[in-house]
PDB file of C-alpha atoms in Angstrom:
ATOM      1  CA  HIS A1491     -38.962  10.829   9.195  1.00 74.00           C
ATOM      2  CA  PHE A1492     -41.606   8.397  10.326  1.00 79.00           C
ATOM      3  CA  GLN A1493     -43.202   8.195  13.712  1.00 85.00           C
ATOM      4  CA  VAL A1494     -43.037   4.703  15.208  1.00 80.00           C
ATOM      5  CA  ILE A1495     -45.776   3.566  17.559  1.00 82.00           C
ATOM      6  CA  SER A1496     -46.482   0.237  19.194  1.00 79.00           C
ATOM      7  CA  VAL A1497     -49.843  -1.394  18.792  1.00 80.00           C
ATOM      8  CA  LEU A1498     -50.812  -4.110  21.231  1.00 84.00           C
ATOM      9  CA  GLY A1499     -53.398  -6.742  20.495  1.00 86.00           C
ATOM     10  CA  ASP A1500     -54.839  -9.771  22.197  1.00 92.00           C
ATOM     11  CA  VAL A1501     -52.346 -12.075  20.442  1.00 91.00           C
ATOM     12  CA  ASP A1502     -48.631 -11.419  19.966  1.00 88.00           C
ATOM     13  CA  TYR A1503     -47.790 -11.912  16.280  1.00 86.00           C
ATOM     14  CA  SER A1504     -44.362 -10.305  16.538  1.00 80.00           C
ATOM     15  CA  ALA A1505     -42.616 -13.589  15.720  1.00 81.00           C
ATOM     16  CA  HIS A1506     -43.828 -13.199  12.142  1.00 83.00           C
ATOM     17  CA  ARG A1507     -41.489 -11.243   9.915  1.00 77.00           C
ATOM     18  CA  TRP A1508     -43.292  -9.846   6.881  1.00 82.00           C
ATOM     19  CA  THR A1509     -40.923  -7.355   5.352  1.00 81.00           C
ATOM     20  CA  VAL A1510     -38.890  -7.312   2.157  1.00 88.00           C
ATOM     21  CA  ASP A1511     -35.275  -6.619   3.035  1.00 84.00           C
ATOM     22  CA  THR A1512     -33.549  -9.643   1.481  1.00 86.00           C
ATOM     23  CA  PRO A1513     -33.871 -11.953  -1.532  1.00 90.00           C
ATOM     24  CA  GLU A1514     -35.336 -14.574   0.828  1.00 88.00           C
ATOM     25  CA  ASP A1515     -38.010 -12.106   1.928  1.00 88.00           C
ATOM     26  CA  LEU A1516     -38.905 -11.472  -1.702  1.00 91.00           C
ATOM     27  CA  ALA A1517     -39.136 -15.222  -2.338  1.00 91.00           C
ATOM     28  CA  PHE A1518     -41.518 -15.525   0.637  1.00 90.00           C
ATOM     29  CA  VAL A1519     -43.718 -12.685  -0.648  1.00 91.00           C
ATOM     30  CA  ARG A1520     -43.800 -14.138  -4.149  1.00 93.00           C
ATOM     31  CA  MET A1521     -44.881 -17.527  -2.804  1.00 92.00           C
ATOM     32  CA  VAL A1522     -47.583 -15.915  -0.660  1.00 93.00           C
ATOM     33  CA  TYR A1523     -48.917 -13.999  -3.658  1.00 94.00           C
ATOM     34  CA  ASP A1524     -48.840 -17.165  -5.750  1.00 95.00           C
ATOM     35  CA  ARG A1525     -50.721 -19.165  -3.115  1.00 94.00           C
ATOM     36  CA  LEU A1526     -53.320 -16.405  -2.667  1.00 95.00           C
ATOM     37  CA  GLY A1527     -54.093 -16.057  -6.360  1.00 93.00           C
ATOM     38  CA  ASN A1528     -51.654 -13.317  -7.465  1.00 90.00           C
ATOM     39  CA  THR A1529     -54.016 -10.624  -6.286  1.00 87.00           C
ATOM     40  CA  ASN A1530     -53.497  -7.772  -3.845  1.00 85.00           C
ATOM     41  CA  THR A1531     -56.919  -8.066  -2.243  1.00 91.00           C
ATOM     42  CA  PHE A1532     -55.984 -10.453   0.579  1.00 93.00           C
ATOM     43  CA  THR A1533     -55.686  -9.478   4.230  1.00 94.00           C
ATOM     44  CA  TRP A1534     -52.918 -10.038   6.743  1.00 92.00           C
ATOM     45  CA  ARG A1535     -55.143 -12.611   8.438  1.00 93.00           C
ATOM     46  CA  GLN A1536     -55.300 -14.599   5.200  1.00 95.00           C
ATOM     47  CA  VAL A1537     -51.490 -14.537   5.088  1.00 94.00           C
ATOM     48  CA  LEU A1538     -51.402 -15.685   8.709  1.00 94.00           C
ATOM     49  CA  ASP A1539     -53.819 -18.541   7.943  1.00 95.00           C
ATOM     50  CA  LEU A1540     -51.712 -19.525   4.929  1.00 94.00           C
ATOM     51  CA  VAL A1541     -48.482 -19.589   6.950  1.00 92.00           C
ATOM     52  CA  GLU A1542     -50.180 -21.639   9.659  1.00 92.00           C
ATOM     53  CA  ARG A1543     -51.413 -24.130   7.024  1.00 94.00           C
ATOM     54  CA  GLU A1544     -48.063 -24.183   5.212  1.00 92.00           C
ATOM     55  CA  PRO A1545     -45.366 -23.545   7.839  1.00 88.00           C
ATOM     56  CA  GLU A1546     -42.638 -24.326   5.299  1.00 88.00           C
ATOM     57  CA  LEU A1547     -43.340 -20.892   3.801  1.00 87.00           C
ATOM     58  CA  ALA A1548     -42.089 -19.220   6.967  1.00 78.00           C
ATOM     59  CA  SER A1549     -38.901 -21.264   6.821  1.00 75.00           C
ATOM     60  CA  ILE A1550     -37.854 -19.457   3.607  1.00 79.00           C
ATOM     61  CA  ASN A1551     -36.695 -16.386   5.534  1.00 71.00           C
ATOM     62  CA  ALA A1552     -36.739 -17.675   9.121  1.00 70.00           C
ATOM     63  CA  HIS A1553     -32.957 -17.352   9.434  1.00 70.00           C
ATOM     64  CA  ILE A1554     -33.047 -13.597   8.711  1.00 71.00           C
ATOM     65  CA  GLU A1555     -32.778 -11.484  11.863  1.00 74.00           C
ATOM     66  CA  GLN A1556     -35.239  -8.601  12.130  1.00 68.00           C
ATOM     67  CA  LYS A1557     -33.587  -5.199  12.329  1.00 67.00           C
ATOM     68  CA  LYS A1558     -33.977  -3.481  15.662  1.00 68.00           C
ATOM     69  CA  LEU A1559     -35.720  -0.128  15.927  1.00 62.00           C
ATOM     70  CA  ARG A1560     -33.401   2.731  15.042  1.00 62.00           C
ATOM     71  CA  GLN A1561     -31.024   0.335  13.240  1.00 52.00           C
ATOM     72  CA  GLU A1562     -29.954   1.583   9.806  1.00 52.00           C
TER      73      GLU A1562
END
């Protein structure tokens, strides 16, 4: 089991869905990696900047509904 905690920040980024649950999610991640040089040394802020510069990336999996907490 995992313990779930909420972390609050100055800005609410909860509208962003960065998880790999569907083929569309995987396509999004692959495009992000491609755009950021196929390296795993980038930060979440670099991904955020990329998505803000290229909003069409977020449209790849925008129709996928995020699972609710405790949903299997």
